[in-house]
Structure formats: C-alpha cells, structure tokens
Coordinates of C-alpha atoms and ligand atoms in Angstrom, one line a residue:
M1 CA 20.9 38.0 -37.3
S2 CA 17.2 38.0 -38.2
D3 CA 15.1 41.1 -38.1
K4 CA 11.8 39.2 -37.8
K5 CA 9.8 40.6 -34.8
I6 CA 9.1 38.1 -32.1
L7 CA 6.5 38.7 -29.4
W8 CA 8.5 38.9 -26.1
G9 CA 6.6 37.8 -23.1
S10 CA 6.7 36.0 -19.8
A11 CA 4.4 33.4 -18.2
S12 CA 2.7 32.2 -15.0
A13 CA -0.1 29.8 -14.0
A14 CA -3.1 30.5 -11.8
Y15 CA -2.3 28.0 -9.0
Q16 CA 1.3 29.2 -8.8
V17 CA 0.5 32.9 -8.4
E18 CA -3.0 33.7 -7.6
G19 CA -3.5 32.5 -4.0
A20 CA -7.1 33.3 -2.8
F21 CA -7.6 29.6 -3.2
D22 CA -11.1 29.6 -1.5
Q23 CA -12.1 33.2 -1.9
D24 CA -14.9 34.9 -3.9
G25 CA -16.7 31.7 -4.8
K26 CA -13.8 29.7 -6.2
G27 CA -14.3 25.9 -6.0
P28 CA -11.5 23.5 -4.9
S29 CA -9.2 22.1 -7.5
I30 CA -7.3 18.8 -7.4
W31 CA -4.2 20.7 -6.5
D32 CA -5.9 22.5 -3.5
R33 CA -6.4 19.0 -2.2
W34 CA -3.2 17.3 -3.2
V35 CA -0.9 19.9 -1.5
K36 CA -2.7 19.2 1.8
L37 CA -1.7 15.5 1.7
P38 CA 1.4 14.9 3.8
G39 CA 4.7 14.5 1.8
K40 CA 3.4 15.5 -1.6
T41 CA 5.2 18.8 -2.1
F42 CA 8.5 20.2 -0.9
E43 CA 8.2 20.9 2.8
G44 CA 4.4 20.9 2.4
T45 CA 4.3 24.2 0.5
N46 CA 1.1 25.2 -1.2
G47 CA -0.6 27.9 -3.3
D48 CA -3.1 29.1 -0.7
I49 CA -1.5 32.5 -0.9
A50 CA 1.3 32.0 -3.5
T51 CA 2.3 35.5 -4.7
D52 CA -1.2 36.9 -3.9
H53 CA -1.5 37.9 -7.6
Y54 CA -5.2 37.7 -7.2
H55 CA -5.2 40.8 -5.1
R56 CA -2.0 42.4 -6.4
F57 CA -2.3 41.9 -10.2
K58 CA -2.3 45.7 -10.8
E59 CA 1.0 46.1 -9.0
D60 CA 2.4 43.2 -11.0
V61 CA 1.1 44.6 -14.3
A62 CA 2.7 47.9 -13.4
L63 CA 6.0 46.1 -13.1
M64 CA 5.4 44.5 -16.5
K65 CA 4.7 47.8 -18.0
D66 CA 7.8 49.3 -16.5
M67 CA 9.8 46.5 -18.1
G68 CA 8.1 47.0 -21.5
L69 CA 6.8 43.4 -21.5
E70 CA 4.9 42.7 -24.7
A71 CA 2.9 39.7 -23.6
Y72 CA 1.8 38.1 -20.4
R73 CA 0.8 34.5 -20.4
F74 CA -1.4 33.5 -17.5
S75 CA -3.9 30.7 -16.9
I76 CA -7.5 30.8 -16.1
S77 CA -8.5 28.6 -13.1
W78 CA -11.4 26.5 -14.3
P79 CA -12.8 26.1 -10.7
R80 CA -12.6 29.9 -10.2
L81 CA -14.9 30.3 -13.2
I82 CA -17.1 27.2 -12.7
P83 CA -16.7 26.0 -9.1
D84 CA -18.0 22.5 -9.8
G85 CA -16.5 22.2 -13.3
V86 CA -20.0 22.2 -14.9
G87 CA -23.1 24.2 -14.1
E88 CA -23.2 27.4 -12.2
V89 CA -20.8 30.2 -13.2
N90 CA -19.0 32.3 -10.6
Q91 CA -19.3 35.9 -11.7
A92 CA -16.5 37.1 -9.4
G93 CA -14.2 34.8 -11.4
I94 CA -15.3 36.2 -14.7
D95 CA -14.8 39.7 -13.3
F96 CA -11.3 39.0 -12.0
Y97 CA -10.0 37.7 -15.4
S98 CA -11.8 40.4 -17.2
Q99 CA -10.1 43.1 -15.1
L100 CA -6.7 41.5 -15.6
I101 CA -7.2 41.4 -19.3
D102 CA -8.3 45.0 -19.5
T103 CA -5.4 46.1 -17.3
L104 CA -3.0 44.4 -19.5
I105 CA -4.4 45.9 -22.7
E106 CA -4.5 49.4 -21.2
N107 CA -0.8 48.9 -20.6
Q108 CA -0.1 47.6 -24.2
I109 CA 0.6 44.1 -23.0
E110 CA -0.9 41.3 -25.0
P111 CA -2.8 38.8 -22.8
V112 CA -2.0 35.2 -23.7
V113 CA -4.5 32.9 -22.0
T114 CA -3.9 29.3 -21.0
L115 CA -7.2 27.5 -20.4
Y116 CA -5.8 24.7 -18.4
H117 CA -2.6 24.7 -16.3
W118 CA -3.4 21.6 -14.1
D119 CA -6.0 22.9 -11.6
L120 CA -8.9 20.6 -12.5
P121 CA -12.1 21.2 -10.5
A122 CA -12.0 18.6 -7.8
S123 CA -15.6 17.8 -8.3
L124 CA -14.8 16.4 -11.8
Q125 CA -12.2 14.1 -10.3
D126 CA -14.8 12.9 -7.9
K127 CA -17.6 12.6 -10.5
Y128 CA -15.8 10.6 -13.2
D129 CA -12.1 10.4 -12.4
G130 CA -11.2 13.6 -14.3
W131 CA -8.9 13.0 -17.2
L132 CA -9.6 9.3 -17.3
S133 CA -13.1 9.8 -18.6
R134 CA -14.2 10.9 -22.0
D135 CA -16.9 13.0 -20.3
I136 CA -14.2 15.6 -19.8
V137 CA -14.3 16.5 -23.5
A138 CA -17.8 18.0 -23.4
D139 CA -17.3 19.7 -20.0
F140 CA -14.0 21.2 -21.0
T141 CA -15.4 22.4 -24.3
Q142 CA -18.2 24.2 -22.5
Y143 CA -15.8 25.8 -20.1
A144 CA -13.6 27.0 -23.1
E145 CA -16.7 28.4 -24.8
L146 CA -17.5 30.3 -21.6
C147 CA -14.0 31.9 -21.9
F148 CA -14.5 32.6 -25.6
K149 CA -17.8 34.3 -24.8
H150 CA -16.4 36.6 -22.1
F151 CA -12.8 37.2 -23.2
G152 CA -12.9 36.5 -27.0
G153 CA -11.9 39.4 -29.1
R154 CA -9.8 41.0 -26.3
V155 CA -7.5 37.9 -26.2
K156 CA -5.7 37.1 -29.4
Y157 CA -3.6 34.1 -28.2
W158 CA -5.1 31.0 -26.7
I159 CA -3.2 28.0 -25.3
I160 CA -5.7 25.2 -24.5
L161 CA -3.6 22.8 -22.5
N162 CA -0.3 23.3 -20.7
E163 CA 2.0 20.3 -20.9
P164 CA -0.6 17.5 -21.2
N165 CA 2.4 15.1 -21.4
I166 CA 3.6 16.3 -18.0
F167 CA 0.4 16.3 -16.0
T168 CA -0.6 12.9 -17.4
S169 CA 2.8 11.2 -16.9
L170 CA 3.4 12.7 -13.4
G171 CA -0.3 12.1 -12.5
Y172 CA -0.6 8.5 -13.8
I173 CA 2.9 7.0 -14.1
L174 CA 5.0 8.6 -11.4
A175 CA 2.4 9.5 -8.8
M176 CA 4.0 12.8 -8.3
H177 CA 1.0 14.9 -9.3
P178 CA -2.7 14.2 -8.6
P179 CA -4.4 11.8 -8.8
G180 CA -1.1 10.0 -7.8
H181 CA -1.5 6.8 -9.8
T182 CA 1.1 4.5 -11.3
D183 CA -0.6 2.9 -14.2
Q184 CA 0.7 3.1 -17.8
K185 CA -2.6 2.2 -19.3
E186 CA -4.4 5.0 -17.4
Y187 CA -1.7 7.4 -18.6
L188 CA -2.3 6.5 -22.2
Q189 CA -6.1 6.8 -21.7
A190 CA -5.7 10.2 -20.0
Y191 CA -3.3 11.4 -22.7
H192 CA -5.7 10.4 -25.4
N193 CA -8.5 12.3 -23.7
T194 CA -6.3 15.4 -23.6
A195 CA -5.8 15.1 -27.4
L196 CA -9.6 14.9 -27.8
V197 CA -10.1 17.9 -25.5
H198 CA -7.5 19.9 -27.5
A199 CA -9.1 19.0 -30.8
S200 CA -12.7 19.7 -29.6
V201 CA -11.7 23.1 -28.4
V202 CA -9.8 24.0 -31.6
K203 CA -13.0 23.0 -33.5
S204 CA -15.3 25.1 -31.4
F205 CA -12.9 28.1 -31.7
K206 CA -12.8 27.8 -35.5
E207 CA -16.5 27.1 -35.9
K208 CA -17.4 30.1 -33.8
N209 CA -14.9 32.3 -35.7
I210 CA -13.3 33.6 -32.6
P211 CA -10.6 36.0 -33.7
G212 CA -7.0 35.1 -32.8
M213 CA -4.7 32.1 -32.8
I214 CA -5.1 28.8 -30.9
G215 CA -2.9 25.8 -30.0
S216 CA -1.6 23.8 -27.0
S217 CA 1.8 23.7 -25.3
I218 CA 3.8 20.5 -25.0
A219 CA 6.8 20.2 -22.8
Y220 CA 9.3 19.3 -25.4
T221 CA 12.5 17.4 -24.5
P222 CA 14.7 16.5 -27.5
G223 CA 16.8 13.4 -27.1
Y224 CA 20.3 12.6 -28.4
A225 CA 21.6 9.1 -28.8
V226 CA 24.6 8.7 -26.4
S227 CA 26.6 7.0 -29.2
Q228 CA 26.4 6.1 -32.8
E229 CA 26.0 2.4 -32.0
H230 CA 22.9 1.0 -33.5
W231 CA 21.4 0.0 -30.2
D232 CA 21.6 3.5 -28.8
K233 CA 20.2 5.0 -32.0
E234 CA 17.4 2.4 -31.7
A235 CA 16.8 3.6 -28.2
Q236 CA 16.5 7.2 -29.5
Y237 CA 14.0 6.0 -32.1
K238 CA 11.9 4.3 -29.5
Y239 CA 12.0 7.4 -27.3
Y240 CA 10.8 9.6 -30.2
Q241 CA 8.0 7.1 -31.0
T242 CA 6.6 6.7 -27.5
V243 CA 7.3 10.2 -26.2
N244 CA 7.9 13.1 -28.5
W245 CA 6.0 11.9 -31.6
W246 CA 3.4 10.3 -29.4
H247 CA 2.7 13.6 -27.7
C248 CA 3.0 15.9 -30.7
D249 CA 1.7 13.8 -33.6
S250 CA -1.7 13.3 -31.8
Y251 CA -2.1 17.0 -31.6
Y252 CA -0.4 18.3 -34.7
K253 CA -0.6 15.4 -37.2
G254 CA -3.9 14.0 -36.1
S255 CA -2.6 10.4 -35.6
Y256 CA -0.3 8.4 -33.4
P257 CA 3.1 7.1 -34.6
Q258 CA 2.7 3.5 -35.9
W259 CA 5.6 1.7 -34.2
A260 CA 4.5 3.0 -30.8
M261 CA 0.8 2.1 -31.5
D262 CA 1.9 -1.5 -32.3
Y263 CA 4.1 -1.6 -29.2
F264 CA 1.3 -0.4 -26.8
K265 CA -1.2 -2.6 -28.5
Q266 CA 0.9 -5.8 -27.9
L267 CA 1.2 -4.8 -24.3
G268 CA -2.6 -4.5 -24.1
I269 CA -2.6 -0.9 -23.0
L270 CA -3.5 1.0 -26.1
P271 CA -6.7 3.1 -25.4
E272 CA -9.6 2.8 -27.7
I273 CA -9.1 5.2 -30.6
T274 CA -12.3 5.5 -32.8
S275 CA -12.6 6.7 -36.3
E276 CA -14.5 9.7 -34.9
D277 CA -11.6 10.4 -32.6
L278 CA -9.2 10.4 -35.6
E279 CA -11.4 12.6 -37.6
L280 CA -11.6 15.2 -34.8
M281 CA -7.8 15.0 -34.2
A282 CA -7.2 15.5 -38.0
Y283 CA -9.4 18.5 -38.0
A284 CA -7.4 20.1 -35.1
A285 CA -4.1 19.1 -36.7
K286 CA -5.1 21.0 -39.8
H287 CA -6.6 24.0 -38.0
A288 CA -4.5 24.7 -34.9
D289 CA -2.6 27.9 -35.5
F290 CA 0.6 27.2 -33.7
I291 CA 2.5 24.7 -31.7
G292 CA 3.3 25.8 -28.2
I293 CA 6.4 24.4 -26.7
N294 CA 7.9 24.7 -23.2
Y295 CA 11.6 24.1 -23.4
Y296 CA 13.8 23.6 -20.4
Q297 CA 16.2 20.8 -21.2
S298 CA 17.3 18.0 -23.5
T299 CA 18.0 14.4 -22.6
T300 CA 20.5 11.8 -23.7
L301 CA 19.4 8.3 -24.6
A302 CA 20.9 4.8 -24.4
Y303 CA 20.0 1.2 -24.9
N304 CA 18.1 -0.1 -21.9
P305 CA 17.8 -3.9 -21.5
I306 CA 14.5 -5.5 -20.5
D307 CA 15.7 -5.7 -16.9
G308 CA 17.2 -2.2 -17.0
A309 CA 16.3 1.2 -15.5
S310 CA 12.7 2.1 -14.9
M311 CA 11.0 5.5 -14.4
E312 CA 12.5 7.3 -11.4
K313 CA 11.3 10.2 -9.3
F314 CA 13.5 13.3 -9.7
N315 CA 15.3 15.9 -7.6
T316 CA 12.8 18.2 -5.8
D317 CA 15.1 19.7 -3.2
G318 CA 17.8 21.4 -5.2
V319 CA 20.6 19.3 -3.8
K320 CA 22.7 18.9 -7.0
G321 CA 24.0 15.5 -8.0
Q322 CA 21.0 13.3 -7.7
F323 CA 20.8 12.4 -11.4
K324 CA 19.6 8.9 -11.7
E325 CA 19.3 6.9 -14.9
S326 CA 15.6 6.5 -15.7
G327 CA 13.7 4.9 -18.5
I328 CA 11.5 2.2 -19.9
P329 CA 13.0 -1.3 -19.7
G330 CA 13.4 -2.7 -23.2
L331 CA 13.0 0.8 -24.9
Y332 CA 15.4 3.5 -23.7
K333 CA 17.0 5.1 -20.7
N334 CA 17.9 8.7 -20.0
V335 CA 21.6 8.9 -19.1
Y336 CA 23.9 11.6 -17.8
N337 CA 25.5 13.8 -20.4
P338 CA 29.1 14.8 -19.4
H339 CA 29.3 17.5 -22.2
I340 CA 26.7 19.8 -20.8
R341 CA 26.0 21.7 -17.6
Y342 CA 23.2 20.9 -15.1
T343 CA 21.2 23.1 -12.8
D344 CA 21.0 22.6 -9.0
W345 CA 17.9 20.5 -9.7
D346 CA 19.9 18.3 -12.2
W347 CA 18.1 19.7 -15.3
A348 CA 20.4 19.7 -18.4
I349 CA 21.3 23.2 -19.6
D350 CA 21.4 22.9 -23.3
P351 CA 20.6 25.9 -25.5
D352 CA 21.5 23.9 -28.6
G353 CA 18.7 21.6 -27.7
L354 CA 16.3 24.4 -28.2
L355 CA 17.5 25.2 -31.7
Y356 CA 17.4 21.4 -32.5
S357 CA 13.8 21.2 -31.2
L358 CA 12.6 24.2 -33.1
K359 CA 14.0 22.8 -36.4
E360 CA 12.8 19.3 -35.6
L361 CA 9.2 20.5 -35.0
N362 CA 9.3 22.8 -38.0
D363 CA 10.4 20.0 -40.3
R364 CA 7.8 17.6 -39.0
Y365 CA 4.7 19.9 -38.6
H366 CA 5.2 23.0 -40.7
K367 CA 3.4 25.3 -38.3
P368 CA 4.3 28.5 -36.5
L369 CA 6.0 27.9 -33.2
F370 CA 5.3 29.7 -29.9
I371 CA 7.8 29.2 -27.1
S372 CA 5.4 29.5 -24.1
E373 CA 8.0 28.7 -21.4
N374 CA 11.8 28.8 -21.1
G375 CA 13.8 29.7 -18.0
L376 CA 16.2 28.8 -15.3
G377 CA 15.1 27.6 -11.8
A378 CA 17.8 28.6 -9.3
F379 CA 18.5 29.7 -5.8
D380 CA 18.7 33.5 -5.7
V381 CA 20.4 35.4 -2.9
L382 CA 18.9 38.7 -1.7
E383 CA 21.7 41.0 -0.6
N384 CA 21.1 44.7 0.3
N385 CA 17.8 44.4 -1.5
E386 CA 19.5 43.4 -4.7
I387 CA 19.6 40.1 -6.6
H388 CA 22.5 39.6 -9.0
D389 CA 21.3 36.7 -11.1
G390 CA 23.9 36.7 -13.9
Y391 CA 23.5 33.0 -14.2
R392 CA 19.9 33.5 -15.3
I393 CA 20.9 36.2 -17.8
D394 CA 23.5 33.8 -19.3
Y395 CA 20.9 31.1 -19.6
L396 CA 18.3 33.3 -21.3
K397 CA 20.9 35.0 -23.5
E398 CA 22.1 31.6 -24.8
H399 CA 18.6 30.4 -25.5
I400 CA 17.5 33.7 -27.2
V401 CA 20.4 33.6 -29.6
R402 CA 19.2 30.1 -30.6
C403 CA 15.7 31.5 -31.2
K404 CA 17.1 34.1 -33.6
Q405 CA 19.2 31.5 -35.3
S406 CA 16.2 29.3 -35.8
I407 CA 14.5 32.0 -37.8
L408 CA 17.5 32.3 -40.1
E409 CA 17.2 28.6 -40.6
G410 CA 13.5 28.8 -41.7
V411 CA 11.6 28.4 -38.5
D412 CA 8.4 30.5 -38.2
L413 CA 8.9 31.5 -34.5
I414 CA 6.2 33.9 -33.4
A415 CA 6.7 34.3 -29.7
Y416 CA 9.0 33.7 -26.8
C417 CA 7.8 33.7 -23.2
T418 CA 10.1 33.2 -20.3
W419 CA 9.1 31.3 -17.2
S420 CA 8.4 33.4 -15.2
F421 CA 7.8 37.1 -14.6
T422 CA 7.7 37.1 -10.8
D423 CA 9.0 34.3 -8.6
L424 CA 6.2 31.9 -7.9
L425 CA 5.3 28.6 -6.4
S426 CA 7.0 25.6 -8.0
W427 CA 4.5 22.7 -7.8
L428 CA 6.9 20.2 -6.3
N429 CA 9.9 22.4 -5.3
G430 CA 8.3 25.0 -3.1
F431 CA 9.3 28.7 -3.2
Q432 CA 13.0 28.2 -3.1
K433 CA 13.3 27.3 -6.8
R434 CA 13.0 30.7 -8.4
Y435 CA 12.5 31.6 -12.1
G436 CA 11.4 35.3 -12.1
F437 CA 12.7 38.7 -13.1
V438 CA 11.1 40.0 -10.0
Y439 CA 12.1 38.5 -6.7
I440 CA 9.4 38.0 -4.1
D441 CA 10.4 37.7 -0.5
F442 CA 8.2 34.9 0.7
L443 CA 9.5 35.1 4.2
D444 CA 8.0 38.6 4.5
P445 CA 4.2 38.6 4.9
G446 CA 4.1 41.8 2.8
L447 CA 5.4 39.7 -0.1
P448 CA 7.6 42.6 -1.4
R449 CA 8.5 42.6 -5.1
I450 CA 12.2 43.4 -5.9
K451 CA 13.6 43.7 -9.5
K452 CA 16.5 41.4 -10.2
D453 CA 19.4 42.2 -12.6
S454 CA 17.7 40.0 -15.2
F455 CA 14.7 42.4 -15.2
V456 CA 16.9 45.1 -16.8
F457 CA 18.5 42.5 -19.1
Y458 CA 15.1 41.4 -20.5
Q459 CA 14.0 45.0 -20.8
E460 CA 16.8 45.4 -23.3
V461 CA 16.0 42.1 -25.1
I462 CA 12.5 43.5 -25.7
R463 CA 13.7 46.9 -26.8
T464 CA 16.2 45.4 -29.3
N465 CA 14.1 42.5 -30.4
G466 CA 16.8 40.2 -29.0
D467 CA 19.7 41.8 -30.7
N468 CA 21.5 42.6 -27.4
C469 CA 22.1 38.8 -26.9
E470 CA 24.2 38.4 -30.0
Ligands
LIG1 C1 6.6 23.6 -16.5 C2 5.3 24.1 -16.0 O1 6.6 22.2 -16.5 O2 7.8 23.9 -15.8 C3 5.4 25.2 -14.9 O3 4.4 24.4 -17.0 C4 6.5 24.9 -14.0 O4 4.1 25.3 -14.3 C5 7.8 25.0 -14.8 O5 6.6 25.7 -12.8 C6 9.1 24.8 -14.0 O6 9.0 23.6 -13.3 P1 9.5 23.5 -11.8 O7 9.2 22.1 -11.5 O8 10.9 23.8 -11.8 O9 8.7 24.5 -11.1

C-alpha cells in the first residue's frame, strides 16, 4: 500500500458543539431560531448547550492530543464574530477562536478552519433573505477577511463553505433546514450565490497572499445506474448533470454543465449568470488549492417517469427501514440497492463509493482532494462506562483502505477527517445519532467525556499512517 503521508484529522461544526449560543456577545443565527420552532428537529433538540465545547475546548483538545490527532477541523460561527453579520466585531469571539487555535498548535494539532457551517447571522436573513441575495457576497467576503486578518498564518487549511449543496437543497427544496422553503428556483439562485461567495473568498485569499491552502467542501454522493438499460444510464447522466457536476463544476471548473443549464433554462428557473460571475468563478476554479469532499454514502439511480417519485424527506429518528424512492420526475430517482448495507438511518454503507468518488473527482478536476468528513452515525450503548463500537471501527477501516488505494491509483489525497471527534448534536437527528470517538453522556448535566473503542483504533491509524487498516 501507499506510503504517502495523509493528514489524519477529525471534524466538528460550531453550532453542533459550542453551546453558549447567546453568551459573550454572540448574535443569533438562523439555526438558533429554527430549532425553537415546533417540530423542526428531532424531539425539539437544540444547540443551546450542545457539548459545551465553548467552555471545555481545553479538555477536548487534551483528548485530541492524547489520541495523537494531527488535525482538528472546526467552524467559526459568523454571528459570534460579527453579531449582525456586518459591522461591529465581537472581540470575545475573536479571543475564543484565537485561544482555540493557539491551544491546538501548542499541542501539535493542525487547525483546519471552516468559515461557514450553516449558522448564518439571523440579521442577514431578515435584511435581505440571506443566501437568496447577491449582497451576501460582499458581506461574507468581509467576514472572511476578518478571519484572515486575525487567524491567517496560524491556520494553514481553510474551508470556505461546508456542503453548500446540502444547506441550499434542504433549505430551499425540502424545507428541512432554515429558511424552510420549497422552491426549486430559489434553490438554484441560492446555490449560485454560494458559488460566487466561494469564488470571491478564494480571490481575496490569493490576492492578499495569505499563506496556506483554501477550498470548499461539497457533500459528494456518487450514483450508480441500477441497470445497464439505456433509460437507467440516462437517469444517471441526468443526476450527474443536475447534481454532482452542477455542484462541483461551478466551484472547480468555473462553469455549469451544459445539459443541466439548458434543462433549467427551459423550465424558467435558471438564475441570472453574468459574464462577470463566470470570470470570477473561473478564477476560483483555477486558484482553489483543493477540493473538499464529505463522503457518507452512494446512491443508486433509475429511470423516473414524468409522473414518478418526487423529493422526499428522510429518516430522522433512526428507525431503520424507512427508505423511500425519491427523485425528480422525468430525470431520475434514487432506489434501494440490495447489494449494500444500510445504517439505522437508512444511509447506504458503501466504501467502494468513496474510492469511485475520489477517482471520478480526480479525473474531472485534477486537484488535490481533502476528505473533510466521513463517518458512521449510530446508536452507541454505554455499559460499565465503556462503549464497544466495533461497527464504527469496521466502517472507518473499510473507508480508509479505499483512501490508501486511491493514492495508488493516482489520486492526490492530502487529508482525511472523520466526522466527528466527540459526539455532538446532529442537526435533525438530535443527540442519539452519534459519530464520535469520544462518547458524551448528554443525560448527565456534567457532560462527561468517555473514550470509545474507536478512539484507540484511530490512534493506531494515525500512528501507522493508515497501515493498520490493511
Ligand atoms: C454533514 C454535515 O452533512 O453530515 C454535518 O456537514 C453533519 O454537520 C453530518 O452532522 C452528519 O449528518 P447527520 O444528519 O447524520 O448529523
């Protein structure tokens, strides 16, 4: 297997760990509001306290050090830094992230900073409908520049946006995330604005000569055709055009795929894409340093007639067996794959899909790849203060082997981060869907941290550069 050194890390997001949602001058985010609306999250769970990482980050970093973790990916909460999104800066917010970064560096852990993991300042939603407005490009770029000013140099890896494809589709098509709309045209507009934000921030980073590497992370779900029949292969083509290539080409090629452009245009829902937009996007496509991908699962695609399946909400309670065919009538539908395993939340477990994705992205974009999330959400059982999560070890092992294999097959894979280091809040699934190496007992107000078996497993992954998985 390959000897190439990968940076081994683990990830989190501000809203899912920090807590302290209204402390020390932080402004409200759209998620602070959303979770308080009845019925929006699993049993009304919220991130008011989460894992209390805001107050306990030193203890968490000590656990990372104990493991030998090489990189910790966390996000900065925009409203903690700039409570209204624009204007006055909250010094306590700067101090918090500054201390976190210093503590990581003192412990030989590389900070990997995500600038946006979904917690938009609520005031920008009120002011101009958040992601629906092009005004966000200038405001976000100013926020990013504030981060470069304070943390630049100390931070070498920057992820601008986390999963723009997820927060726009769940926010504007499925109404499962704020602002809770169901409008395909709005989704395309919001997504286009994310591409402009990404591009504008890459440009600023490069023009200011900030040291380090920059990119954004897309949730990447490869799709297989359910059969070799031409109508199923056609469905796969249309999925790639309107989903995977739509999301990735705009960031990493600087243009949108033509068939999908024509399709959205004839539906009258294509956003305005100016020549200046395309110029900016092309600049970013050329200069972004890596492609971030979050990989959890694959999908299987089949022909979907014009009166066929439409987009469906998905399992958020962990009662297995709720898989529903879901898709875009006339284009494709996602179908059950009997050849692979599924999690309790009906997510396909498909390590080969990761290898397939890495090769696909490498072939198409020729850039270094940074896996910024991969992991298994599961119910864990605490027994005698121990958690035997062999299923998580198996999941990670199988995916890490594919990472190493991808390098042998020519992929420039630079980093692998699991989701997540400690257990944390799952946006829609509450605290019962766990991903961490460190168990947190959320029923105990002391929020005790307990190492799982997977903690020791990943310690060995890091020590052997993944060789213990082969
Ligand atoms: C990714 C997000 O979509 O998946 C994370 O970037 C999220 O924030 C993770 O928690 C797992 O998703 P879920 O819904 O199982 O918590």
